[in-house]
Tab-separated table of C-alpha atoms and ligand atoms in Angstrom:
chain	number	residue	atom	x	y	z
A	1062	MET	CA	89.740	272.573	76.485
A	1063	LEU	CA	90.577	269.217	78.087
A	1064	ILE	CA	92.960	269.585	81.017
A	1065	LEU	CA	94.671	266.801	82.908
A	1066	GLY	CA	95.185	267.893	86.534
A	1067	ILE	CA	97.840	266.350	88.790
A	1068	GLU	CA	98.101	266.874	92.574
A	1069	SER	CA	100.774	265.487	94.931
A	1070	SER	CA	101.477	268.265	97.436
A	1071	CYS	CA	100.915	266.315	100.654
A	1072	ASP	CA	99.487	262.842	101.219
A	1073	ASP	CA	97.024	262.419	98.345
A	1074	SER	CA	98.097	261.360	94.849
A	1075	ALA	CA	95.390	262.645	92.527
A	1076	ALA	CA	94.634	262.990	88.824
A	1077	ALA	CA	91.563	264.400	87.073
A	1078	VAL	CA	90.274	265.410	83.675
A	1079	VAL	CA	88.238	268.635	83.539
A	1080	ILE	CA	86.688	270.449	80.546
A	1081	ASP	CA	87.005	274.262	80.422
A	1082	GLY	CA	87.671	274.527	84.171
A	1083	ARG	CA	84.058	273.553	84.882
A	1084	ARG	CA	83.019	270.027	83.942
A	1085	ILE	CA	84.660	267.078	85.676
A	1086	GLN	CA	85.141	264.063	83.400
A	1087	SER	CA	86.974	262.064	86.074
A	1088	SER	CA	88.614	262.685	89.435
A	1089	VAL	CA	90.716	260.019	91.133
A	1090	VAL	CA	92.280	260.426	94.586
A	1091	ALA	CA	94.600	257.822	96.133
A	1092	SER	CA	94.818	258.674	99.823
A	1093	GLN	CA	97.855	257.695	101.873
A	1094	THR	CA	96.177	258.065	105.269
A	1095	ARG	CA	96.538	254.328	105.982
A	1096	VAL	CA	100.304	254.708	105.710
A	1097	HIS	CA	100.571	257.792	107.945
A	1098	HIS	CA	97.754	257.059	110.424
A	1099	ARG	CA	99.870	255.378	113.080
A	1100	TYR	CA	102.528	258.124	113.050
A	1101	GLY	CA	99.967	260.804	113.968
A	1102	GLY	CA	100.938	262.925	110.957
A	1103	VAL	CA	102.439	262.754	107.480
A	1104	VAL	CA	105.944	261.235	107.242
A	1105	PRO	CA	107.482	263.135	104.274
A	1106	GLU	CA	109.826	260.343	103.177
A	1107	LEU	CA	106.991	257.802	103.071
A	1108	ALA	CA	104.732	260.289	101.301
A	1109	SER	CA	107.187	260.801	98.403
A	1110	ARG	CA	107.607	257.067	97.928
A	1111	GLN	CA	103.845	256.530	97.913
A	1112	HIS	CA	103.445	259.251	95.281
A	1113	VAL	CA	106.088	257.582	93.066
A	1114	GLN	CA	104.081	254.360	93.193
A	1115	ALA	CA	100.643	255.941	92.752
A	1116	ILE	CA	101.093	258.743	90.230
A	1117	MET	CA	101.058	256.627	87.047
A	1118	PRO	CA	98.147	254.299	87.977
A	1119	VAL	CA	96.089	257.244	89.245
A	1120	THR	CA	96.643	259.154	85.987
A	1121	ARG	CA	95.820	256.092	83.912
A	1122	GLN	CA	92.626	255.562	85.910
A	1123	ALA	CA	91.582	259.203	85.451
A	1124	LEU	CA	92.016	258.883	81.672
A	1125	ASP	CA	90.197	255.515	81.568
A	1126	GLU	CA	87.252	256.834	83.595
A	1127	ALA	CA	86.991	259.827	81.263
A	1128	GLY	CA	87.127	257.464	78.259
A	1129	LEU	CA	90.144	259.333	76.895
A	1130	LYS	CA	93.672	258.687	75.694
A	1131	LEU	CA	96.729	260.807	76.492
A	1132	ALA	CA	96.642	262.137	72.924
A	1133	ASP	CA	93.193	263.690	73.626
A	1134	ILE	CA	94.546	265.979	76.392
A	1135	ASP	CA	95.087	269.656	75.452
A	1136	ALA	CA	97.184	270.749	78.454
A	1137	ILE	CA	98.393	269.675	81.904
A	1138	ALA	CA	98.019	271.551	85.202
A	1139	VAL	CA	100.014	270.425	88.229
A	1140	THR	CA	100.432	271.613	91.820
A	1141	GLN	CA	103.709	273.564	92.122
A	1142	GLY	CA	103.410	274.530	95.835
A	1143	PRO	CA	102.966	275.057	98.693
A	1144	GLY	CA	103.448	271.610	100.198
A	1145	LEU	CA	106.093	269.000	100.979
A	1146	ILE	CA	108.991	269.373	98.528
A	1147	GLY	CA	109.591	265.639	98.132
A	1148	SER	CA	105.881	265.090	97.419
A	1149	LEU	CA	105.489	268.054	95.077
A	1150	LEU	CA	108.519	266.995	93.008
A	1151	VAL	CA	106.921	263.669	92.094
A	1152	GLY	CA	103.776	265.146	90.508
A	1153	PHE	CA	105.573	268.182	89.089
A	1154	ASN	CA	108.298	266.236	87.277
A	1155	PHE	CA	105.799	263.640	86.102
A	1156	ALA	CA	103.619	266.392	84.608
A	1157	ARG	CA	106.638	268.099	83.023
A	1158	ALA	CA	107.844	264.874	81.377
A	1159	LEU	CA	104.358	264.042	80.161
A	1160	ALA	CA	103.812	267.499	78.678
A	1161	TYR	CA	107.162	267.447	76.876
A	1162	GLY	CA	106.500	263.960	75.559
A	1163	LEU	CA	103.070	264.977	74.289
A	1164	GLU	CA	104.250	268.415	73.125
A	1165	ILE	CA	101.405	270.200	74.882
A	1166	PRO	CA	101.423	273.230	77.250
A	1167	TRP	CA	101.616	272.734	80.991
A	1168	VAL	CA	101.335	275.051	83.967
A	1169	GLY	CA	102.246	274.894	87.663
A	1170	VAL	CA	99.336	275.855	89.921
A	1171	ASN	CA	99.315	277.168	93.477
A	1172	HIS	CA	97.534	274.641	95.697
A	1173	LEU	CA	95.522	277.390	97.432
A	1174	ASP	CA	94.318	278.789	94.094
A	1175	GLY	CA	93.274	275.205	93.411
A	1176	HIS	CA	91.155	275.031	96.577
A	1177	ILE	CA	89.485	278.342	95.686
A	1178	HIS	CA	88.678	276.932	92.230
A	1179	SER	CA	86.876	273.932	93.730
A	1180	ILE	CA	83.942	276.338	93.942
A	1181	PHE	CA	83.750	276.513	90.127
A	1182	LEU	CA	83.258	272.764	89.870
A	1183	GLN	CA	79.738	272.892	91.282
A	1184	PRO	CA	76.732	274.060	89.255
A	1185	ASP	CA	76.238	277.556	90.646
A	1186	PRO	CA	79.535	279.386	91.324
A	1187	PRO	CA	79.490	282.951	92.703
A	1188	ASP	CA	80.149	285.988	90.515
A	1189	PHE	CA	83.269	288.050	91.220
A	1190	PRO	CA	84.135	289.514	93.605
A	1191	PHE	CA	83.510	287.145	96.491
A	1192	VAL	CA	84.975	286.530	99.941
A	1193	ALA	CA	86.614	283.106	100.274
A	1194	LEU	CA	87.497	281.374	103.519
A	1195	LEU	CA	90.055	278.600	103.037
A	1196	ALA	CA	90.568	276.194	105.940
A	1197	SER	CA	92.677	273.079	105.462
A	1198	GLY	CA	95.347	271.089	107.267
A	1199	GLY	CA	98.045	273.535	106.218
A	1200	HIS	CA	96.252	276.888	105.898
A	1201	THR	CA	93.505	279.078	107.271
A	1202	SER	CA	93.063	282.322	105.343
A	1203	LEU	CA	90.453	284.801	104.152
A	1204	TYR	CA	90.611	286.307	100.650
A	1205	HIS	CA	88.792	288.870	98.578
A	1206	VAL	CA	88.714	287.085	95.230
A	1207	THR	CA	88.291	289.537	92.343
A	1208	SER	CA	89.013	287.302	89.321
A	1209	HIS	CA	90.250	283.806	88.443
A	1210	THR	CA	93.826	285.025	88.807
A	1211	ALA	CA	93.555	287.712	91.502
A	1212	ALA	CA	92.836	287.356	95.216
A	1213	LYS	CA	93.693	289.834	97.959
A	1214	PRO	CA	94.590	288.212	101.288
A	1215	LEU	CA	92.581	289.662	104.189
A	1216	GLY	CA	93.954	287.569	107.048
A	1217	HIS	CA	95.723	284.345	107.978
A	1218	THR	CA	96.106	282.152	111.009
A	1219	ARG	CA	98.827	283.302	113.386
A	1220	ASP	CA	99.484	279.779	114.662
A	1221	ASP	CA	97.743	276.504	113.777
A	1222	ALA	CA	95.571	275.950	110.721
A	1223	ALA	CA	91.981	274.980	111.590
A	1224	GLY	CA	92.383	271.459	110.167
A	1225	GLU	CA	95.696	271.096	111.955
A	1226	ALA	CA	93.967	271.917	115.271
A	1227	PHE	CA	91.368	269.186	114.551
A	1228	ASP	CA	94.232	266.780	113.801
A	1229	LYS	CA	96.114	267.656	116.993
A	1230	VAL	CA	93.068	267.282	119.257
A	1231	ALA	CA	92.344	263.909	117.615
A	1232	LYS	CA	95.939	262.873	118.263
A	1233	MET	CA	95.628	263.889	121.958
A	1234	LEU	CA	92.543	261.689	122.191
A	1235	GLY	CA	94.425	258.775	120.617
A	1236	LEU	CA	92.296	258.852	117.461
A	1237	GLY	CA	95.143	258.902	114.901
A	1238	TYR	CA	95.570	261.033	111.759
A	1239	PRO	CA	93.787	262.796	110.115
A	1240	GLY	CA	91.433	263.976	112.827
A	1241	GLY	CA	88.779	266.166	111.207
A	1242	ARG	CA	86.312	263.485	110.284
A	1243	VAL	CA	86.624	261.468	113.548
A	1244	ILE	CA	86.246	264.585	115.699
A	1245	ALA	CA	83.149	265.575	113.691
A	1246	GLU	CA	81.638	262.096	114.174
A	1247	LEU	CA	82.331	262.143	117.919
A	1248	ALA	CA	81.017	265.713	118.213
A	1249	ALA	CA	77.646	264.622	116.854
A	1250	LYS	CA	77.204	262.579	120.060
A	1251	GLY	CA	78.416	265.274	122.476
A	1252	ASP	CA	77.145	268.441	124.148
A	1253	PRO	CA	79.013	271.501	122.789
A	1254	ALA	CA	78.234	273.523	125.955
A	1255	LYS	CA	79.477	271.019	128.533
A	1256	ILE	CA	83.159	272.052	128.446
A	1257	PRO	CA	84.118	275.722	127.993
A	1258	PHE	CA	86.489	276.405	125.081
A	1259	PRO	CA	88.034	279.836	124.420
A	1260	ARG	CA	87.237	281.641	121.166
A	1261	ALA	CA	90.106	283.737	119.855
A	1262	TYR	CA	88.591	286.508	117.783
A	1263	MET	CA	91.942	288.316	117.876
A	1264	LYS	CA	91.419	292.002	117.255
A	1265	LYS	CA	87.705	292.273	116.549
A	1266	ALA	CA	88.413	294.483	113.563
A	1267	GLY	CA	91.058	292.198	112.019
A	1268	PHE	CA	90.822	289.044	109.945
A	1269	ASP	CA	93.644	286.979	111.418
A	1270	PHE	CA	92.911	283.704	113.209
A	1271	SER	CA	94.325	281.796	116.174
A	1272	PHE	CA	93.463	278.212	117.081
A	1273	SER	CA	96.249	277.312	119.509
A	1274	GLY	CA	94.253	278.429	122.601
A	1275	MET	CA	91.477	275.948	121.820
A	1276	LYS	CA	94.037	273.206	121.350
A	1277	THR	CA	95.675	274.064	124.709
A	1278	ALA	CA	92.272	274.083	126.431
A	1279	ALA	CA	91.641	270.591	125.057
A	1280	ARG	CA	95.031	269.375	126.281
A	1281	GLN	CA	94.486	270.795	129.789
A	1282	PHE	CA	91.024	269.276	130.061
A	1283	ILE	CA	92.282	265.888	128.848
A	1284	GLU	CA	95.146	265.911	131.380
A	1285	ALA	CA	92.858	266.900	134.257
A	1286	ASN	CA	90.180	264.316	133.388
A	1287	SER	CA	92.164	261.259	132.380
A	1288	ASP	CA	90.046	259.053	134.680
A	1289	ARG	CA	86.810	259.787	132.798
A	1290	LEU	CA	88.135	260.478	129.305
A	1291	GLU	CA	86.069	257.818	127.542
A	1292	GLU	CA	82.833	259.364	128.789
A	1293	MET	CA	83.972	262.972	128.111
A	1294	MET	CA	85.406	262.448	124.605
A	1295	PRO	CA	82.229	263.342	122.663
A	1296	HIS	CA	81.841	266.529	124.751
A	1297	ILE	CA	85.471	267.542	124.147
A	1298	ALA	CA	84.982	266.992	120.404
A	1299	ALA	CA	81.674	268.905	120.351
A	1300	GLY	CA	82.961	271.824	122.450
A	1301	PHE	CA	86.154	272.145	120.421
A	1302	GLN	CA	84.352	271.888	117.069
A	1303	GLU	CA	81.802	274.516	118.091
A	1304	ALA	CA	84.580	276.940	119.115
A	1305	VAL	CA	86.346	276.527	115.731
A	1306	VAL	CA	83.054	276.919	113.856
A	1307	ASP	CA	82.125	280.052	115.870
A	1308	VAL	CA	85.390	281.761	114.921
A	1309	LEU	CA	85.262	280.773	111.221
A	1310	GLU	CA	81.644	281.888	110.938
A	1311	ASP	CA	82.305	285.172	112.743
A	1312	LYS	CA	85.282	286.097	110.536
A	1313	LEU	CA	83.503	285.244	107.284
A	1314	THR	CA	80.415	287.201	108.311
A	1315	ARG	CA	82.451	290.251	109.299
A	1316	ALA	CA	84.606	290.126	106.151
A	1317	ALA	CA	81.459	290.043	103.974
A	1318	ALA	CA	80.037	293.015	105.906
A	1319	HIS	CA	83.335	294.929	105.880
A	1320	LEU	CA	83.666	294.603	102.085
A	1321	ASP	CA	79.935	294.962	101.561
A	1322	CYS	CA	80.142	291.774	99.505
A	1323	PRO	CA	77.047	289.541	99.492
A	1324	ARG	CA	78.855	286.513	97.988
A	1325	THR	CA	81.062	284.152	100.005
A	1326	ALA	CA	82.643	280.718	99.622
A	1327	MET	CA	84.156	278.258	102.061
A	1328	VAL	CA	86.805	275.845	100.707
A	1329	GLY	CA	89.488	273.381	101.907
A	1330	GLY	CA	89.358	270.108	103.835
A	1331	VAL	CA	87.604	271.661	106.856
A	1332	ALA	CA	84.735	272.810	104.595
A	1333	ALA	CA	83.636	269.150	104.591
A	1334	ASN	CA	82.592	269.597	108.241
A	1335	ALA	CA	78.808	269.113	108.462
A	1336	ARG	CA	78.306	271.402	111.484
A	1337	LEU	CA	80.329	274.183	109.816
A	1338	ARG	CA	78.322	273.862	106.592
A	1339	GLU	CA	75.070	274.063	108.532
A	1340	ARG	CA	76.206	277.074	110.588
A	1341	LEU	CA	77.493	278.982	107.538
A	1342	ARG	CA	74.220	278.445	105.684
A	1343	GLU	CA	72.329	279.782	108.708
A	1344	ALA	CA	74.702	282.754	109.055
A	1345	GLY	CA	74.350	283.592	105.371
A	1346	ALA	CA	70.559	283.482	105.520
A	1347	HIS	CA	70.548	285.567	108.703
A	1348	ASN	CA	73.067	288.195	107.566
A	1349	GLY	CA	72.054	288.456	103.911
A	1350	TYR	CA	75.032	286.922	102.139
A	1351	ARG	CA	75.198	283.876	99.903
A	1352	VAL	CA	77.458	280.994	100.912
A	1353	THR	CA	78.760	278.651	98.208
A	1354	LEU	CA	80.275	275.357	99.320
A	1355	PRO	CA	81.987	272.783	97.119
A	1356	PRO	CA	80.544	269.261	97.270
A	1357	ARG	CA	82.208	267.489	100.185
A	1358	GLU	CA	84.345	265.243	97.965
A	1359	LEU	CA	85.954	268.352	96.447
A	1360	CYS	CA	86.788	269.984	99.809
A	1361	GLY	CA	89.824	267.797	100.482
A	1362	ASP	CA	92.808	267.633	98.169
A	1363	ASN	CA	91.963	266.575	94.612
A	1364	ALA	CA	93.254	267.196	91.109
A	1365	ALA	CA	90.013	268.505	89.576
A	1366	MET	CA	90.471	271.804	91.435
A	1367	ILE	CA	94.061	271.996	90.125
A	1368	ALA	CA	92.825	271.437	86.548
A	1369	ALA	CA	90.188	274.169	87.069
A	1370	ALA	CA	92.738	276.708	88.354
A	1371	GLY	CA	95.169	275.626	85.623
A	1372	TYR	CA	92.610	276.281	82.905
A	1373	HIS	CA	92.333	279.939	83.934
A	1374	ALA	CA	96.104	280.297	84.414
A	1375	LEU	CA	96.664	278.972	80.880
A	1376	LYS	CA	93.962	281.266	79.512
A	1377	ALA	CA	95.783	284.182	81.159
A	1378	GLY	CA	98.944	283.160	79.280
A	1379	GLN	CA	100.827	281.452	82.122
A	1380	ARG	CA	103.115	278.537	81.160
A	1381	SER	CA	105.713	276.443	82.958
A	1382	GLY	CA	108.949	275.347	81.325
A	1383	LEU	CA	112.010	273.153	81.641
A	1384	THR	CA	113.544	275.227	84.455
A	1385	SER	CA	110.353	275.697	86.538
A	1386	ASP	CA	110.639	274.433	90.110
A	1387	VAL	CA	108.386	273.573	93.052
A	1388	TYR	CA	108.165	275.692	96.245
A	1389	SER	CA	107.303	274.736	99.808
A	1390	ARG	CA	105.742	278.036	100.889
A	1391	ARG	CA	105.158	281.201	98.939
A	1392	PRO	CA	102.247	283.516	98.263
A	1393	SER	CA	100.631	282.567	94.973
A	1394	ALA	CA	100.624	284.644	91.835
A	1395	CYS	CA	97.103	285.750	92.667
A	1396	GLY	CA	98.008	286.580	96.269
A	1397	ALA	CA	96.571	283.521	97.960
A	1398	GLY	CA	99.072	282.198	100.459
A	1399	PRO	CA	100.589	282.569	103.894
A	1400	PRO	CA	102.842	285.481	104.798
A	1401	ASP	CA	105.596	283.381	106.359
A	1402	GLN	CA	108.289	281.276	104.736
A	1403	ASN	CA	108.140	278.414	107.225
A	1404	GLN	CA	109.471	275.289	105.521
A	1405	ARG	CA	107.692	272.714	107.676
A	1406	HIS	CA	104.266	271.465	106.676
A	1407	PRO	CA	102.175	271.618	109.873
A	1408	ASN	CA	100.778	268.130	109.487
A	1409	THR	CA	104.100	266.343	109.314
A	1410	ALA	CA	104.644	263.793	112.089
A	1411	ALA	CA	106.726	265.259	114.926
B	1160	KG4	O1	92.536	270.451	102.063
B	1160	KG4	P1	93.015	269.245	102.744
B	1160	KG4	O2	92.568	267.898	102.218
B	1160	KG4	O3	94.588	269.175	102.771
B	1160	KG4	C1	95.410	270.287	102.969
B	1160	KG4	O4	95.627	271.033	101.999
B	1160	KG4	O5	95.851	270.435	104.135
B	1160	KG4	O6	92.608	269.384	104.282
B	1160	KG4	C2	92.871	268.372	105.200
B	1160	KG4	C3	92.399	268.834	106.561
B	1160	KG4	C4	92.849	267.893	107.687
B	1160	KG4	O7	93.424	268.678	108.718
B	1160	KG4	C5	91.551	267.250	108.131
B	1160	KG4	O8	91.532	266.891	109.497
B	1160	KG4	C6	90.540	268.341	107.831
B	1160	KG4	O9	90.967	268.891	106.613
B	1160	KG4	N1	89.169	267.786	107.711
B	1160	KG4	C7	88.155	268.143	108.514
B	1160	KG4	C8	87.047	267.346	108.125
B	1160	KG4	N2	87.424	266.543	107.084
B	1160	KG4	C9	88.747	266.847	106.848
B	1160	KG4	N3	88.097	269.010	109.525
B	1160	KG4	C10	86.915	269.131	110.169
B	1160	KG4	N4	85.817	268.410	109.875
B	1160	KG4	C11	85.826	267.509	108.857
B	1160	KG4	N5	84.727	266.802	108.561
B	1161	ZN	ZN1	94.772	271.229	100.363
């Protein structure tokens, strides 16, 4: 089954063609970071306008790269939420119009289910059940994934998402948005033990996260050391990154042990972090669980993961229709999602 995936939940306009939820024929991502960089976060109004301009060319490019025509597509999968409403509406209404014009089925997909499905786009996905850690700019959550359409949430962040904390520390250091990749590059040149950063393990027995203490520690250190910031920047980045990685690794390891589940996966934009990938592989080898990571280009937002999740939603009989609507925040059908109903996307510019 050939599925066209469409993603426009935040600041990436993406389209992809995927066969049977497994084989990527094409995956095109038009990033808007150049537009938002100087504002230190995503400006929702600008994001929607960029999506309007990009959605058609990106879709055309995905079809061209796959060597296909619109008439070859069997169904469309599109991100329905969570995300920025004005951004989601662009992709969602585009997909709806296209599906009605082509008279093919279409389905709205939860963005977090999409991230979890990025794991099925690499050659050796885990069997069910597995423990999945999702860390992105908007979410940090642990799930027990029991099928393609069922995931039990184990814990969520109580404050910032892990990627959001990277972005905020980068902003404090004057490094612009998004911050994950720049912090990781700086960290490679720094000493992670030079500056002490707190680790919030919350209740040792629980699976919730907190990253605001690390962010505050960074702010206090930056304010107290403004005269030697240039020299200290790599050490701040390394110390902060190591603290985030310690907490993510600890929670994943304990969730796998708690559920006696030897299969784990790490997904979302933060899963592109080289130090995190290295540490999780070591932790898995040491503690006897397998860690599956998507290729780095599928960690960040893309439409191939939406097509993969959509394939399984369609197989399970899910369909969207004329009256379907987008949502900013809501737990997904399979349980993936935050508990709160906060309307603001954490990465929007203040
Ligand atoms: O999944 P994603 O592309 O978008 C959301 O759904 O939010 O994740 C984006 C987040 C940003 O906060 C970005 O700073 C972070 O992922 N990120 C990283 C790295 N690359 C991207 N964080 C840490 N290390 C990286 N190498
Ligand atoms: Zn995402």
